[in-house]
mmCIF file of C-alpha atoms in Angstrom:
data_model
loop_
_atom_site.group_PDB
_atom_site.id
_atom_site.type_symbol
_atom_site.label_atom_id
_atom_site.label_comp_id
_atom_site.label_asym_id
_atom_site.label_seq_id
_atom_site.Cartn_x
_atom_site.Cartn_y
_atom_site.Cartn_z
ATOM 1 C CA MET A 10 18.935 4.601 -4.508
ATOM 2 C CA ASP A 11 16.752 7.501 -3.539
ATOM 3 C CA PHE A 12 15.244 6.685 -0.158
ATOM 4 C CA ASN A 13 11.391 6.091 -0.481
ATOM 5 C CA LEU A 14 9.311 6.549 2.383
ATOM 6 C CA GLU A 15 6.869 3.583 1.886
ATOM 7 C CA THR A 16 9.992 1.150 1.433
ATOM 8 C CA PRO A 17 12.507 2.721 4.569
ATOM 9 C CA LEU A 18 14.130 -0.896 4.991
ATOM 10 C CA ALA A 19 14.463 -1.811 1.287
ATOM 11 C CA ASN A 20 17.839 -1.983 -0.328
ATOM 12 C CA SER A 21 16.789 -4.534 -2.491
ATOM 13 C CA HIS A 22 14.095 -5.946 -4.710
ATOM 14 C CA ASP A 23 13.204 -8.567 -2.297
ATOM 15 C CA PHE A 24 11.074 -6.142 -0.541
ATOM 16 C CA HIS A 25 7.189 -6.839 -0.800
ATOM 17 C CA PHE A 26 4.819 -4.569 0.115
ATOM 18 C CA ASP A 27 2.044 -7.195 1.137
ATOM 19 C CA THR A 28 5.112 -8.684 3.436
ATOM 20 C CA ILE A 29 6.257 -5.774 5.466
ATOM 21 C CA PRO A 30 8.570 -6.817 8.253
ATOM 22 C CA SER A 31 7.772 -7.095 11.858
ATOM 23 C CA ASP A 32 10.862 -5.241 12.428
ATOM 24 C CA LEU A 33 9.301 -1.943 11.257
ATOM 25 C CA PHE A 34 6.294 -2.161 13.546
ATOM 26 C CA LEU A 35 9.008 -2.508 16.591
ATOM 27 C CA ILE A 36 11.383 -0.085 15.974
ATOM 28 C CA GLU A 37 8.868 2.808 14.503
ATOM 29 C CA SER A 38 9.049 4.475 17.600
ATOM 30 C CA ASP A 39 12.624 5.329 17.112
ATOM 31 C CA HIS A 40 11.990 7.620 14.276
ATOM 32 C CA MET A 41 9.340 9.751 16.331
ATOM 33 C CA PRO A 42 9.348 12.454 18.528
ATOM 34 C CA SER A 43 10.124 11.772 22.386
ATOM 35 C CA ASN A 44 7.010 11.021 24.452
ATOM 36 C CA ASN A 45 7.038 14.491 26.229
ATOM 37 C CA TYR A 46 7.144 16.495 23.242
ATOM 38 C CA LEU A 47 3.743 17.148 22.628
ATOM 39 C CA ASN A 48 3.782 18.119 26.173
ATOM 40 C CA THR A 49 6.392 20.794 25.539
ATOM 41 C CA LEU A 50 4.897 22.341 22.637
ATOM 42 C CA LYS A 51 1.684 22.692 24.544
ATOM 43 C CA GLU A 52 3.722 24.241 27.802
ATOM 44 C CA MET A 53 5.906 25.948 25.991
ATOM 45 C CA ASP A 54 4.248 27.141 22.488
ATOM 46 C CA PHE A 55 0.924 27.022 23.951
ATOM 47 C CA ASP A 56 -0.721 27.849 20.530
ATOM 48 C CA GLY A 57 1.171 26.147 18.479
ATOM 49 C CA SER A 58 2.936 28.935 16.709
ATOM 50 C CA PHE A 59 6.734 28.027 16.871
ATOM 51 C CA ARG A 60 5.996 24.735 15.516
ATOM 52 C CA ARG A 61 3.597 26.090 12.629
ATOM 53 C CA GLU A 62 6.074 28.620 11.878
ATOM 54 C CA ALA A 63 9.146 26.232 11.554
ATOM 55 C CA ILE A 64 6.927 23.675 9.495
ATOM 56 C CA SER A 65 5.849 27.018 6.895
ATOM 57 C CA SER A 66 9.537 27.642 6.680
ATOM 58 C CA VAL A 67 10.361 24.203 5.524
ATOM 59 C CA LEU A 68 7.536 24.472 3.198
ATOM 60 C CA ARG A 69 8.758 27.823 1.629
ATOM 61 C CA VAL A 70 12.103 26.204 0.971
ATOM 62 C CA SER A 71 11.029 23.001 -0.426
ATOM 63 C CA CYS A 72 8.005 24.496 -2.430
ATOM 64 C CA ASN A 73 9.482 23.177 -5.603
ATOM 65 C CA PHE A 74 9.580 19.448 -4.604
ATOM 66 C CA ASP A 75 7.421 16.321 -4.476
ATOM 67 C CA PRO A 76 5.438 16.559 -1.081
ATOM 68 C CA SER A 77 7.257 13.864 0.315
ATOM 69 C CA LEU A 78 10.360 15.253 0.862
ATOM 70 C CA SER A 79 8.272 17.873 2.708
ATOM 71 C CA TYR A 80 7.089 15.353 4.998
ATOM 72 C CA LEU A 81 10.739 13.788 5.496
ATOM 73 C CA ALA A 82 12.164 17.345 5.994
ATOM 74 C CA VAL A 83 9.112 17.745 8.522
ATOM 75 C CA ASN A 84 10.193 14.823 10.339
ATOM 76 C CA TYR A 85 13.431 15.564 10.970
ATOM 77 C CA LEU A 86 12.468 18.642 12.262
ATOM 78 C CA ASP A 87 10.002 17.485 14.904
ATOM 79 C CA ARG A 88 12.840 14.530 15.913
ATOM 80 C CA LEU A 89 15.122 17.331 16.386
ATOM 81 C CA LEU A 90 13.185 19.881 18.288
ATOM 82 C CA SER A 91 12.315 17.000 20.371
ATOM 83 C CA SER A 92 15.736 15.963 21.284
ATOM 84 C CA GLN A 93 17.404 19.138 21.604
ATOM 85 C CA GLY A 94 14.912 21.435 23.222
ATOM 86 C CA ILE A 95 12.737 24.334 21.475
ATOM 87 C CA PRO A 96 14.461 27.529 21.316
ATOM 88 C CA GLN A 97 13.827 31.300 21.471
ATOM 89 C CA PRO A 98 11.460 31.516 18.254
ATOM 90 C CA LYS A 99 13.691 33.638 16.003
ATOM 91 C CA PRO A 100 13.304 34.085 12.402
ATOM 92 C CA TRP A 101 16.477 33.327 11.211
ATOM 93 C CA LEU A 102 16.891 30.020 13.033
ATOM 94 C CA PHE A 103 13.672 29.061 11.629
ATOM 95 C CA ARG A 104 14.781 29.783 8.088
ATOM 96 C CA LEU A 105 18.354 28.179 9.268
ATOM 97 C CA LEU A 106 16.536 24.707 10.442
ATOM 98 C CA ALA A 107 14.075 24.252 7.212
ATOM 99 C CA VAL A 108 17.222 24.912 4.809
ATOM 100 C CA ALA A 109 18.872 22.313 6.652
ATOM 101 C CA CYS A 110 16.094 19.840 7.109
ATOM 102 C CA VAL A 111 15.017 20.081 3.606
ATOM 103 C CA SER A 112 18.870 19.792 2.149
ATOM 104 C CA LEU A 113 19.510 16.270 4.285
ATOM 105 C CA ALA A 114 16.016 15.325 3.185
ATOM 106 C CA ALA A 115 16.863 16.170 -0.599
ATOM 107 C CA LYS A 116 20.293 13.938 -0.139
ATOM 108 C CA MET A 117 17.954 11.358 0.855
ATOM 109 C CA LYS A 118 15.630 11.709 -2.347
ATOM 110 C CA GLU A 119 18.852 12.163 -4.069
ATOM 111 C CA ALA A 120 17.060 15.404 -5.079
ATOM 112 C CA GLU A 121 18.926 18.445 -6.580
ATOM 113 C CA PHE A 122 18.879 20.938 -4.046
ATOM 114 C CA TYR A 123 20.823 24.149 -4.553
ATOM 115 C CA ILE A 124 21.179 26.084 -1.608
ATOM 116 C CA SER A 125 21.907 29.216 -3.362
ATOM 117 C CA ASP A 126 18.047 29.000 -4.750
ATOM 118 C CA THR A 127 17.230 29.531 -0.523
ATOM 119 C CA GLN A 128 19.417 32.777 -0.147
ATOM 120 C CA GLY A 129 17.946 36.172 0.400
ATOM 121 C CA ASP A 130 14.628 35.102 0.385
ATOM 122 C CA GLY A 131 12.804 36.473 4.085
ATOM 123 C CA GLY A 132 16.166 38.589 4.073
ATOM 124 C CA PHE A 133 18.484 35.760 5.555
ATOM 125 C CA VAL A 134 21.589 34.622 3.861
ATOM 126 C CA PHE A 135 23.752 31.402 5.494
ATOM 127 C CA ASP A 136 26.993 30.819 4.428
ATOM 128 C CA THR A 137 27.486 26.942 3.341
ATOM 129 C CA GLN A 138 29.849 26.120 6.757
ATOM 130 C CA THR A 139 26.668 27.756 8.923
ATOM 131 C CA ILE A 140 23.896 25.073 7.098
ATOM 132 C CA GLN A 141 26.873 22.292 6.810
ATOM 133 C CA LYS A 142 27.325 22.923 10.620
ATOM 134 C CA MET A 143 23.638 22.559 11.514
ATOM 135 C CA GLU A 144 23.348 19.351 9.489
ATOM 136 C CA VAL A 145 25.929 18.017 11.506
ATOM 137 C CA LEU A 146 23.846 18.974 14.669
ATOM 138 C CA ILE A 147 20.285 17.319 12.815
ATOM 139 C CA LEU A 148 22.502 14.237 11.966
ATOM 140 C CA GLY A 149 23.814 13.662 15.629
ATOM 141 C CA ALA A 150 20.749 13.889 17.499
ATOM 142 C CA LEU A 151 18.855 12.106 15.070
ATOM 143 C CA ASN A 152 21.253 9.309 15.851
ATOM 144 C CA TRP A 153 21.880 9.358 11.821
ATOM 145 C CA ARG A 154 18.564 7.509 11.517
ATOM 146 C CA MET A 155 17.507 9.436 8.106
ATOM 147 C CA ARG A 156 15.864 6.420 6.284
ATOM 148 C CA SER A 157 12.360 7.533 8.750
ATOM 149 C CA ILE A 158 9.905 5.000 9.395
ATOM 150 C CA THR A 159 6.791 7.075 8.583
ATOM 151 C CA PRO A 160 2.676 6.363 8.180
ATOM 152 C CA PHE A 161 3.840 5.844 4.564
ATOM 153 C CA SER A 162 5.405 3.026 5.392
ATOM 154 C CA PHE A 163 2.302 1.041 6.577
ATOM 155 C CA ILE A 164 -0.019 2.302 4.208
ATOM 156 C CA SER A 165 0.564 -1.029 1.545
ATOM 157 C CA TYR A 166 0.800 -3.325 4.090
ATOM 158 C CA PHE A 167 -2.936 -2.768 5.598
ATOM 159 C CA ILE A 168 -4.380 -2.161 2.388
ATOM 160 C CA SER A 169 -3.302 -5.893 1.631
ATOM 161 C CA LEU A 170 -5.286 -6.803 4.505
ATOM 162 C CA PHE A 171 -8.473 -5.932 3.028
ATOM 163 C CA LYS A 172 -7.552 -7.662 -0.176
ATOM 164 C CA PRO A 173 -9.123 -5.052 -2.885
ATOM 165 C CA LYS A 174 -7.802 -6.760 -5.870
ATOM 166 C CA ASP A 175 -8.587 -4.367 -8.693
ATOM 167 C CA PRO A 176 -5.773 -1.450 -8.836
ATOM 168 C CA PRO A 177 -8.255 1.372 -9.069
ATOM 169 C CA LEU A 178 -9.773 0.568 -5.848
ATOM 170 C CA ARG A 179 -6.384 0.600 -4.217
ATOM 171 C CA GLN A 180 -4.942 3.670 -5.638
ATOM 172 C CA ALA A 181 -7.829 5.645 -4.917
ATOM 173 C CA LEU A 182 -7.956 4.099 -1.136
ATOM 174 C CA LYS A 183 -4.215 4.852 -1.351
ATOM 175 C CA ALA A 184 -4.373 8.335 -2.724
ATOM 176 C CA ARG A 185 -7.109 9.334 -0.190
ATOM 177 C CA ALA A 186 -5.456 7.811 2.924
ATOM 178 C CA SER A 187 -2.175 9.725 1.656
ATOM 179 C CA GLU A 188 -3.719 13.076 1.375
ATOM 180 C CA ILE A 189 -5.434 12.947 5.000
ATOM 181 C CA ILE A 190 -1.394 11.785 6.313
ATOM 182 C CA PHE A 191 0.359 14.683 4.713
ATOM 183 C CA LYS A 192 -2.297 16.810 6.280
ATOM 184 C CA ALA A 193 -2.170 15.225 9.469
ATOM 185 C CA GLN A 194 1.398 16.008 10.079
ATOM 186 C CA ASN A 195 0.735 19.787 11.006
ATOM 187 C CA ASP A 196 -1.340 18.527 13.423
ATOM 188 C CA ILE A 197 0.410 18.199 17.084
ATOM 189 C CA ASN A 198 -2.390 16.112 18.326
ATOM 190 C CA LEU A 199 -1.326 13.420 16.293
ATOM 191 C CA LEU A 200 2.736 13.751 17.022
ATOM 192 C CA GLU A 201 1.701 11.169 20.082
ATOM 193 C CA PHE A 202 0.891 8.569 17.826
ATOM 194 C CA LYS A 203 2.802 5.755 16.189
ATOM 195 C CA PRO A 204 3.163 6.016 12.424
ATOM 196 C CA SER A 205 1.402 2.499 12.076
ATOM 197 C CA LEU A 206 -1.596 3.610 13.967
ATOM 198 C CA ILE A 207 -1.629 7.063 11.471
ATOM 199 C CA ALA A 208 -1.498 5.403 8.386
ATOM 200 C CA ALA A 209 -3.962 2.722 9.641
ATOM 201 C CA SER A 210 -6.719 5.466 10.863
ATOM 202 C CA ALA A 211 -6.232 7.468 7.724
ATOM 203 C CA LEU A 212 -7.231 4.396 5.875
ATOM 204 C CA LEU A 213 -10.293 3.680 8.093
ATOM 205 C CA TYR A 214 -11.254 6.899 7.356
ATOM 206 C CA ALA A 215 -10.643 7.219 3.833
ATOM 207 C CA SER A 216 -12.494 3.674 3.374
ATOM 208 C CA HIS A 217 -15.496 5.112 5.466
ATOM 209 C CA GLU A 218 -15.282 8.054 3.056
ATOM 210 C CA LEU A 219 -15.009 5.853 -0.441
ATOM 211 C CA PHE A 220 -16.872 3.024 0.330
ATOM 212 C CA PRO A 221 -18.688 3.196 4.250
ATOM 213 C CA MET A 222 -20.774 -0.441 3.184
ATOM 214 C CA GLN A 223 -17.737 -1.993 3.547
ATOM 215 C CA PHE A 224 -15.676 0.073 6.414
ATOM 216 C CA LEU A 225 -16.641 -2.530 9.021
ATOM 217 C CA CYS A 226 -15.104 -5.284 6.971
ATOM 218 C CA PHE A 227 -12.122 -3.257 6.439
ATOM 219 C CA ARG A 228 -11.840 -2.218 10.503
ATOM 220 C CA LYS A 229 -11.857 -5.887 11.201
ATOM 221 C CA ALA A 230 -8.988 -6.778 9.015
ATOM 222 C CA ILE A 231 -6.740 -3.706 10.751
ATOM 223 C CA SER A 232 -8.141 -4.313 14.289
ATOM 224 C CA ASN A 233 -7.189 -7.854 14.108
ATOM 225 C CA CYS A 234 -3.587 -7.174 13.025
ATOM 226 C CA SER A 235 -1.434 -8.240 16.041
ATOM 227 C CA HIS A 236 0.829 -4.813 16.044
ATOM 228 C CA VAL A 237 -2.424 -2.941 16.183
ATOM 229 C CA ASN A 238 -3.637 -1.890 19.656
ATOM 230 C CA LYS A 239 -7.147 -1.438 19.266
ATOM 231 C CA GLU A 240 -7.478 1.370 21.932
ATOM 232 C CA ASN A 241 -4.259 3.807 20.743
ATOM 233 C CA LEU A 242 -6.017 2.949 17.181
ATOM 234 C CA LEU A 243 -9.644 4.139 18.584
ATOM 235 C CA GLN A 244 -7.982 7.405 20.217
ATOM 236 C CA CYS A 245 -5.944 8.112 16.874
ATOM 237 C CA TYR A 246 -8.772 7.821 14.269
ATOM 238 C CA ASN A 247 -11.235 10.237 17.011
ATOM 239 C CA ALA A 248 -8.321 12.917 16.711
ATOM 240 C CA MET A 249 -8.109 12.623 13.017
ATOM 241 C CA GLN A 250 -11.278 13.084 12.173
ATOM 242 C CA GLU A 251 -11.548 16.879 12.038
ATOM 243 C CA ILE A 252 -8.394 16.874 10.120
ATOM 244 C CA ALA A 253 -9.948 14.733 7.464
ATOM 245 C CA MET A 254 -13.021 16.182 7.476
ATOM 246 C CA ASP A 255 -11.569 19.448 5.694
ATOM 247 C CA GLY A 256 -10.764 17.965 2.468
ATOM 248 C CA TYR A 257 -14.304 15.759 2.560
ATOM 249 C CA ARG A 258 -15.940 18.347 0.316
ATOM 250 C CA SER A 259 -13.194 18.313 -2.511
ATOM 251 C CA GLN A 260 -13.413 14.392 -2.555
ATOM 252 C CA PHE A 261 -17.066 14.545 -3.200
ATOM 253 C CA ASP A 262 -16.644 16.687 -6.348
ATOM 254 C CA MET A 263 -14.016 14.176 -7.700
ATOM 255 C CA VAL A 264 -16.561 11.364 -7.577
ATOM 256 C CA THR A 265 -19.519 13.146 -9.821
ATOM 257 C CA SER A 266 -18.463 10.840 -13.336
ATOM 258 C CA SER A 267 -19.998 7.679 -13.618
ATOM 259 C CA ASP A 268 -16.509 5.812 -13.564
ATOM 260 C CA THR A 269 -15.120 6.827 -10.174
ATOM 261 C CA PRO A 270 -13.250 4.280 -8.326
ATOM 262 C CA VAL A 271 -15.632 4.781 -5.719
ATOM 263 C CA LYS A 272 -18.972 3.197 -7.855
ATOM 264 C CA VAL A 273 -16.099 0.301 -9.280
ATOM 265 C CA LEU A 274 -15.182 -0.374 -5.588
ATOM 266 C CA ASP A 275 -19.068 -0.765 -4.303
ATOM 267 C CA GLN A 276 -19.956 -2.718 -7.614
ATOM 268 C CA HIS A 277 -16.665 -4.929 -6.969
ATOM 269 C CA PHE A 278 -17.606 -5.697 -3.087
ATOM 270 C CA SER A 279 -21.584 -5.844 -3.588
ATOM 271 C CA SER A 280 -21.728 -9.474 -3.556
ATOM 272 C CA SER A 281 -19.496 -9.805 -0.550
ATOM 273 C CA GLU A 282 -20.716 -10.105 3.305
ATOM 274 C CA SER A 283 -20.813 -6.783 4.489
ATOM 275 C CA GLU A 284 -22.286 -5.107 7.616
ATOM 276 C CA LYS A 285 -24.204 -1.934 7.406
ATOM 277 C CA THR A 286 -22.846 0.637 10.047
ATOM 278 C CA ASN A 287 -26.263 2.278 10.422
ATOM 279 C CA GLY A 288 -28.849 1.109 8.588
ATOM 280 C CA THR A 289 -29.071 3.578 6.022
ATOM 281 C CA ILE A 290 -27.359 4.636 3.024
ATOM 282 C CA GLU A 291 -27.335 8.316 2.409
ATOM 283 C CA THR A 292 -27.481 9.773 -1.120
ATOM 284 C CA ILE A 293 -25.123 12.576 -1.771
ATOM 285 C CA SER A 294 -26.590 15.044 -4.152
ATOM 286 C CA THR A 295 -24.150 17.166 -6.195
ATOM 287 C CA ASN A 296 -26.468 20.647 -4.960
ATOM 288 C CA SER A 297 -24.167 22.302 -2.525
ATOM 289 C CA SER A 298 -26.320 22.743 -0.109
ATOM 290 C CA ASN A 299 -27.543 18.976 0.169
ATOM 291 C CA LYS A 300 -23.487 17.943 0.612
ATOM 292 C CA ILE A 301 -23.482 20.181 3.837
ATOM 293 C CA TRP A 302 -26.367 18.487 5.181
ATOM 294 C CA ALA A 303 -24.738 14.835 3.986
ATOM 295 C CA GLU A 304 -21.201 15.751 5.175
ATOM 296 C CA LYS A 305 -22.879 16.651 8.610
ATOM 297 C CA ASP A 306 -24.750 13.355 8.520
ATOM 298 C CA ILE A 307 -21.681 11.090 7.740
ATOM 299 C CA LYS A 308 -19.461 13.036 10.093
ATOM 300 C CA ARG A 309 -21.985 12.136 12.904
ATOM 301 C CA ARG A 310 -21.748 8.548 11.922
ATOM 302 C CA LYS A 311 -18.219 8.266 11.768
ATOM 303 C CA ILE A 312 -17.619 9.432 15.315
ATOM 304 C CA SER A 313 -19.760 6.520 16.437
ATOM 305 C CA ALA A 314 -18.225 4.176 14.050
ATOM 306 C CA PHE A 315 -15.963 2.545 16.697
#
């Protein structure tokens, strides 16, 4: 059975998204980089170039695979670097780390990955033995914890707290939150936050973006979760705003038709009790200049959303 980022502990059909094991919250820190990793990156790699180049190498090696495989490989990479230290930035090392992390992620995902396909790209050729030695080093550094607990492991659980019953509504929220999470992995400022907080923050941002009139209801539902620290959630949410805003324009381009999940969602909750975020509702025009002003207004509302 291949590894699914959404169900890291699932080995049978007994797993239910809406009843996520509390153990998942207890052990998620074991699948994060060490506590001093962020500080080390800022001190030794002040402009983030080393990590960016390492991630770029992973993406080049895994470009033909599902994004979830790349996400898993980068998780391995961060955890390895945090436990073994940041080596001297050498192009061949970037490539070797990338090939080994992607190879391990592909094995977990039961994806067909041929090392021969990566040979010669960038001028580097590694023999199978060298790659296997790096894989063993990674496995040891990660204590063989390869079923990584990531933000995707918590998405369905947090969505269930809001109880959207219509599949299109759940899917719209999940898809936008997933997009934000994929982008957020590149930002070193989010490395200090637990996967569950990143998932909750991405969902909150997505809910405020897609159906702002229901944002406070969703925020209350997540904040009342006993596993969520409200102060840390606020910090994570604030750190994520700039990342998420980069994709806001493309989201508006997707919702110009009359049958969008956004409109279905607003209709679905129109009769439910909700709180207004700022007493006003912006009307978004498809005119590009109006979009820019709307984005700025919405961004200001999001900054004070908590």
